[in-house]
Tab-separated table of C-alpha atoms in Angstrom:
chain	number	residue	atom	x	y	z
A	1	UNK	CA	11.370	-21.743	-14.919
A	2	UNK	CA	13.653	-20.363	-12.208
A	3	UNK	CA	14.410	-23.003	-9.377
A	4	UNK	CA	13.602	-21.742	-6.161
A	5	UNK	CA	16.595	-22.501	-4.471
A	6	UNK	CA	18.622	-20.046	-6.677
A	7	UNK	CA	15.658	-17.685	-6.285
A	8	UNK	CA	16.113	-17.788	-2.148
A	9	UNK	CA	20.006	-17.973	-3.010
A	10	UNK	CA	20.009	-14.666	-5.007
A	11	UNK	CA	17.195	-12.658	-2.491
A	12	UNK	CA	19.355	-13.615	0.724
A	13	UNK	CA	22.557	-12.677	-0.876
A	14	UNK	CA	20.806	-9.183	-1.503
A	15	UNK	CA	19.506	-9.141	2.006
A	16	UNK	CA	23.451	-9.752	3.015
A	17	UNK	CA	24.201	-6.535	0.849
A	18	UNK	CA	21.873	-4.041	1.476
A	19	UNK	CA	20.057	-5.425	4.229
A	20	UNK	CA	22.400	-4.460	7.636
A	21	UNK	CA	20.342	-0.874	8.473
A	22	UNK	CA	16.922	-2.534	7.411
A	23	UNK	CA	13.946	-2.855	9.974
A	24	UNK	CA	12.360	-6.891	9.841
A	25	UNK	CA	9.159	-6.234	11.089
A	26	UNK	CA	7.517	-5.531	8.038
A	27	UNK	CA	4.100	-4.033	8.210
A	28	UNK	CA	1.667	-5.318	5.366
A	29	UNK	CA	-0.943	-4.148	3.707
A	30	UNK	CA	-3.361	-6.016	1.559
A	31	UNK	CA	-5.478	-3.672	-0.540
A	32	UNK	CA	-8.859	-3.140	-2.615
A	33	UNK	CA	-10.791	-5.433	-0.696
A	34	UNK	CA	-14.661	-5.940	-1.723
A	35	UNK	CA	-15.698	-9.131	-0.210
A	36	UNK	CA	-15.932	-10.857	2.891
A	37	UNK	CA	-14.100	-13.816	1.976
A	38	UNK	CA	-11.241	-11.759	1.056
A	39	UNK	CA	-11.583	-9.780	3.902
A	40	UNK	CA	-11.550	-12.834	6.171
A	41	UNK	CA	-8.128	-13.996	4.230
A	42	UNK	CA	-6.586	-11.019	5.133
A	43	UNK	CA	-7.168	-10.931	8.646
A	44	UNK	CA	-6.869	-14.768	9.204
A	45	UNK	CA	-2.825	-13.827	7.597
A	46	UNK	CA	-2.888	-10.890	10.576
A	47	UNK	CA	-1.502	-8.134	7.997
A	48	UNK	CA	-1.475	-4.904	9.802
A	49	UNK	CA	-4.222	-2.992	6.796
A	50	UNK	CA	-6.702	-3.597	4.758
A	51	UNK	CA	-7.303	-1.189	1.900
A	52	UNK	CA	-10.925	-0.043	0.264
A	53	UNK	CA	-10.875	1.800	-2.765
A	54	UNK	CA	-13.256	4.872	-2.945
A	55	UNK	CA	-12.838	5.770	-6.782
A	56	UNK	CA	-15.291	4.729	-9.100
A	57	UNK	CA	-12.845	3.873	-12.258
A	58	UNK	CA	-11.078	1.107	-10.156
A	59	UNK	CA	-12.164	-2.236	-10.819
A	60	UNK	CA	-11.217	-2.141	-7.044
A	61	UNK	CA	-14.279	0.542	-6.121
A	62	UNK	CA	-16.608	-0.286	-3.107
A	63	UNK	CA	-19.176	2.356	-2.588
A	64	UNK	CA	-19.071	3.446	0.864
A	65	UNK	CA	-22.210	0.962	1.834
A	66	UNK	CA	-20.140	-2.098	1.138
A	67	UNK	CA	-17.152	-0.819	2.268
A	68	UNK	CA	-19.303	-0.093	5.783
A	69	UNK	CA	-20.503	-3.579	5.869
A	70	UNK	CA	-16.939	-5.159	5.326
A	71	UNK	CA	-15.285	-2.999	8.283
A	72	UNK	CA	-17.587	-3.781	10.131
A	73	UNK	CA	-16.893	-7.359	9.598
A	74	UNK	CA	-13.109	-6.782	10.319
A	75	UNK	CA	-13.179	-3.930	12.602
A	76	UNK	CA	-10.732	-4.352	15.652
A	77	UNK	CA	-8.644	-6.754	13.871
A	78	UNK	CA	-6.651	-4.602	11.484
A	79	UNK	CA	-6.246	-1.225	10.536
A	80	UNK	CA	-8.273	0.198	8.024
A	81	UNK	CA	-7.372	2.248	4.743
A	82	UNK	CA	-9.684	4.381	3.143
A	83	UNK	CA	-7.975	5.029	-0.631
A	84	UNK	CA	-9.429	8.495	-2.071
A	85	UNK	CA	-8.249	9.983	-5.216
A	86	UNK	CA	-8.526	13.847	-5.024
A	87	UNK	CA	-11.623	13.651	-3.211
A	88	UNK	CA	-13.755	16.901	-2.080
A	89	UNK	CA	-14.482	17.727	1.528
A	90	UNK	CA	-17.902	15.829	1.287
A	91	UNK	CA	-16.628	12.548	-0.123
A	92	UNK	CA	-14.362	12.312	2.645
A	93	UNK	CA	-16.513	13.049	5.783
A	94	UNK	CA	-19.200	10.476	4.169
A	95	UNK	CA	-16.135	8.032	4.407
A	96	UNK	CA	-14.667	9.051	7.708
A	97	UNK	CA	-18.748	9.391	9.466
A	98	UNK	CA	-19.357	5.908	7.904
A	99	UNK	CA	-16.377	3.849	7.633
A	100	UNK	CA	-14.031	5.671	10.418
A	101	UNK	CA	-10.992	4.693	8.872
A	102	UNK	CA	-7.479	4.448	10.687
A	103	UNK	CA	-5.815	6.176	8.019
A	104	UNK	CA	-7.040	8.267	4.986
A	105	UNK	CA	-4.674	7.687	1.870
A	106	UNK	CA	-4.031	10.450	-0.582
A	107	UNK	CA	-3.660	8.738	-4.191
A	108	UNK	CA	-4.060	11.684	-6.206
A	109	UNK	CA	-2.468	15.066	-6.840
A	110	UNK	CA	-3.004	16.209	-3.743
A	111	UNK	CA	-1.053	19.372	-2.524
A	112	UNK	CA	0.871	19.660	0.975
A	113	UNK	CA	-2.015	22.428	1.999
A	114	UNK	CA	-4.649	19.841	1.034
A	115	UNK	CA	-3.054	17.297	2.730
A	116	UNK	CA	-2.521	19.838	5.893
A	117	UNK	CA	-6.188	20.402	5.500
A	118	UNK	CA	-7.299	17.042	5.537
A	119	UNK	CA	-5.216	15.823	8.288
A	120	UNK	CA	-6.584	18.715	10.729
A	121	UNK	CA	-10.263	18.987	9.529
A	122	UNK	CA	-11.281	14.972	9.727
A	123	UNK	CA	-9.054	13.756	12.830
A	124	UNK	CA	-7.624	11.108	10.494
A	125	UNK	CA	-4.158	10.214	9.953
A	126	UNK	CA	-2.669	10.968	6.563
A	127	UNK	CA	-1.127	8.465	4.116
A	128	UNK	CA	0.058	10.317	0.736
A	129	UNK	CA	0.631	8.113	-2.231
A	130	UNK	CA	3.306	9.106	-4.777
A	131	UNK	CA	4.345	7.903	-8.031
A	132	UNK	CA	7.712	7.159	-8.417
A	133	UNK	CA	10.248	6.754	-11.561
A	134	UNK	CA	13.593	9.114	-10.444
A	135	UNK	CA	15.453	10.805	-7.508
A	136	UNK	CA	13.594	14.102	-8.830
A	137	UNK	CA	10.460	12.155	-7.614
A	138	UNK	CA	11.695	11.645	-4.451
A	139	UNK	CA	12.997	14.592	-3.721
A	140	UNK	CA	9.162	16.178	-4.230
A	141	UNK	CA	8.514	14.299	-1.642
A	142	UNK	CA	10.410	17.014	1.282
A	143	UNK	CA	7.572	19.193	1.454
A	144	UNK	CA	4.918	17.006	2.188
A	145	UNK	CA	6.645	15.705	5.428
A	146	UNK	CA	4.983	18.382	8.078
A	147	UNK	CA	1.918	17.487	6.737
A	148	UNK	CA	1.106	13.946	6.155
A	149	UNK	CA	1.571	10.645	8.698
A	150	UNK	CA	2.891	8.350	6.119
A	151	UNK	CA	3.973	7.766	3.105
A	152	UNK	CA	3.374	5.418	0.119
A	153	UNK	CA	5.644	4.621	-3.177
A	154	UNK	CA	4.379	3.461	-5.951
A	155	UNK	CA	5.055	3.152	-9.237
A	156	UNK	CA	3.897	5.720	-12.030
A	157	UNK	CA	0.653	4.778	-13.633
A	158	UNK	CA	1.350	3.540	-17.894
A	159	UNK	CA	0.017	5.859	-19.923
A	160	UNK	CA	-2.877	4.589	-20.714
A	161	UNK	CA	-3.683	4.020	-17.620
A	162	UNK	CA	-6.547	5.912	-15.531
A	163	UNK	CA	-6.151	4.748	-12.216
A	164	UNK	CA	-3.542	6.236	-10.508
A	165	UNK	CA	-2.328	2.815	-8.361
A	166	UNK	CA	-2.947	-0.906	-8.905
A	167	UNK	CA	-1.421	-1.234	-12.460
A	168	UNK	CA	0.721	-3.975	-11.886
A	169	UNK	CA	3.965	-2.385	-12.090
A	170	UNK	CA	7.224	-1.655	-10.194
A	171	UNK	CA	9.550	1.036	-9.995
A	172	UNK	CA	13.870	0.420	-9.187
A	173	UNK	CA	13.562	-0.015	-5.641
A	174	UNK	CA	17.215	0.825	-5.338
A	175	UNK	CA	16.267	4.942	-5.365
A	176	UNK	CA	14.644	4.173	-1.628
A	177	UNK	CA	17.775	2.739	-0.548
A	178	UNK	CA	18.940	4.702	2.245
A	179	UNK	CA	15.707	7.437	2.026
A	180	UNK	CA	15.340	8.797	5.750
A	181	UNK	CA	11.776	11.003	6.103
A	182	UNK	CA	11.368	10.815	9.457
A	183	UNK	CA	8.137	9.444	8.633
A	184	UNK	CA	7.656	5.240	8.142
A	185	UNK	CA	7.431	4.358	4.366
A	186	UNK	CA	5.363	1.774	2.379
A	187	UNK	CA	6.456	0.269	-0.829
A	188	UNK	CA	4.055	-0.451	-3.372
A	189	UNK	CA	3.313	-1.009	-7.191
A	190	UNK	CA	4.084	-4.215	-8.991
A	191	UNK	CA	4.319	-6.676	-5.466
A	192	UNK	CA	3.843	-10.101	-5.635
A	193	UNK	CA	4.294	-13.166	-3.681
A	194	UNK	CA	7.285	-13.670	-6.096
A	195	UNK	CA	9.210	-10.643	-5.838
A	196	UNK	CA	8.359	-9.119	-1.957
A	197	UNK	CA	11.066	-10.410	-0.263
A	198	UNK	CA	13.711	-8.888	-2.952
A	199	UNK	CA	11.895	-5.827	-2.920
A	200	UNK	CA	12.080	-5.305	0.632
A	201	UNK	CA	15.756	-6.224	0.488
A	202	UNK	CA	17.193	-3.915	-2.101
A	203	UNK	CA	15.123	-1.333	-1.060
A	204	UNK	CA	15.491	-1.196	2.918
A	205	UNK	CA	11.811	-0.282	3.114
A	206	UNK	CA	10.097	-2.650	5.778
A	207	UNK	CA	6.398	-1.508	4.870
A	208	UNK	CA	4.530	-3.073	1.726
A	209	UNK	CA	1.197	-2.614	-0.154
A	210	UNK	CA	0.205	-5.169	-2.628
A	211	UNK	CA	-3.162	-5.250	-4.661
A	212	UNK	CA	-3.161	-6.655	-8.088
A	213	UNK	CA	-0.448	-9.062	-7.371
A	214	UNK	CA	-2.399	-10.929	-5.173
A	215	UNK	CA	-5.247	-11.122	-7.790
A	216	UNK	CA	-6.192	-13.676	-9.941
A	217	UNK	CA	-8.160	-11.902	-12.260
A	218	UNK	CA	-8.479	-7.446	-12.310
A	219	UNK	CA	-10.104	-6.585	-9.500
A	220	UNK	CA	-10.602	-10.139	-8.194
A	221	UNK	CA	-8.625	-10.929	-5.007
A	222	UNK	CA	-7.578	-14.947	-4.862
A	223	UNK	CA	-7.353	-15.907	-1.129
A	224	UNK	CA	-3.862	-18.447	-1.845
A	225	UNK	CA	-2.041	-15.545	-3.256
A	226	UNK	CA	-2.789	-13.428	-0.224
A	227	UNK	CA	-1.572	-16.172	2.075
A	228	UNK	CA	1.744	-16.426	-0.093
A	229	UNK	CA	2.328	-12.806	0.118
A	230	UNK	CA	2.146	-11.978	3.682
A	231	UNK	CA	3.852	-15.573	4.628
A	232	UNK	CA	6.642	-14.209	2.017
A	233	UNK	CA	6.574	-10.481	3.132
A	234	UNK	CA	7.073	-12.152	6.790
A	235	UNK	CA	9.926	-14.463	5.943
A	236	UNK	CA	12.578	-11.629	5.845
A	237	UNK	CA	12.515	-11.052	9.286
A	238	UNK	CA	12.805	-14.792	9.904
């Protein structure tokens, strides 16, 4: 088992290395929420978002009556994320009339003219998700920044995977080191109370996303995990 004290040791003598140009104030989100419970966790930690998943082959998937009941649970104490997946124009305004999210994110293939579109027909700020594995991946990323509010780095599905986010796994965090966008960027795929803080240190992002690592089962958020990773998340700015 690896002691903790080496652990904190080894994360603040990355912080030391590559953390000089990084901004503290790390925004969280927690996401594919489905309960109230969970929801109540999240917002009791004040992260800044809370994430529903609108795609029926995620263990994560709320249909968008749930999802309606749980915002309105939480609404006015956090921002909320509507996750789509390639979605057509009537999924979406059956979200946005129902749910009126805060942000709409992209998980899917999603073009910059579809993301354009989206952005100006629905009134909704723009999050695009992108899986990442090289600098090729990154630079695909130039053309999307007219278009979209936000972006969101994850890690590339396995491939036998058919969701496109919430697999579990990371991505080397040193290829955001030093990424400039002009627009603010979240970190995702393969977060965990374990690992945020060196995440957020090598890579000089101060945004994360977490889902399955605060789970204690697929799909199945567990409410001390949750409080771990936003009091860990948090720590780096202390």
């Amino acid at each position: 088992m690896t002691n903790p004290d080496y652990f904190g040791l080894t994360v603040n003598l990355v912080l030391l290395e590559h953390g000089a140009n990084m901004d503290f104030s790390a925004m969280i989100k927690i996401c594919g929420i489905s309960t109230k419970e969970t929801a109540d966790a999240v917002t009791k930690e004040q992260a800044d978002m809370i994430g529903f998943v609108f795609f029926p082959k995620s263990p994560r998937h709320v249909s968008v009556a749930q999802a309606k009941e749980l915002v309105d649970h939480v609404r006015g104490k956090i921002k909320i994320v509507a996750l789509t997946v390639n979605m057509d124009d009537a999924g979406l305004k059956e979200i946005v009339d129902n749910i009126a999210p805060d942000i709409l994110q992209l998980h899917g293939s999603e073009s910059p003219e579809r993301c354009a579109y989206i952005r100006e027909t629905f009134g909704v700020p723009v999050m695009k998700a992108f899986g990442i594995s090289s600098s090729e991946d990154i630079e695909a990323l130039q053309p999307y920044i007219p278009h979209v509010d936000r972006f969101l780095l994850d890690a590339k599905p396995p491939k036998n995977s058919d969701i496109p986010g919430g697999n579990g796994v990371s991505f080397d965090w040193k290829l955001l080191q030093g990424l400039k966008l002009g627009k603010p960027i979240m970190l995702s795929g393969g977060l965990s109370p374990a690992n945020v803080r060196e995440a957020l240190a090598i890579s000089g992002v101060s945004d994360v996303d977490v889902s399955s690592g605060v789970e204690r089962e697929k799909g199945v958020k567990d409410i001390e995990l949750i409080e771990a990773f936003v009091r860990e998340a948090r720590s780096v700015a202390e």
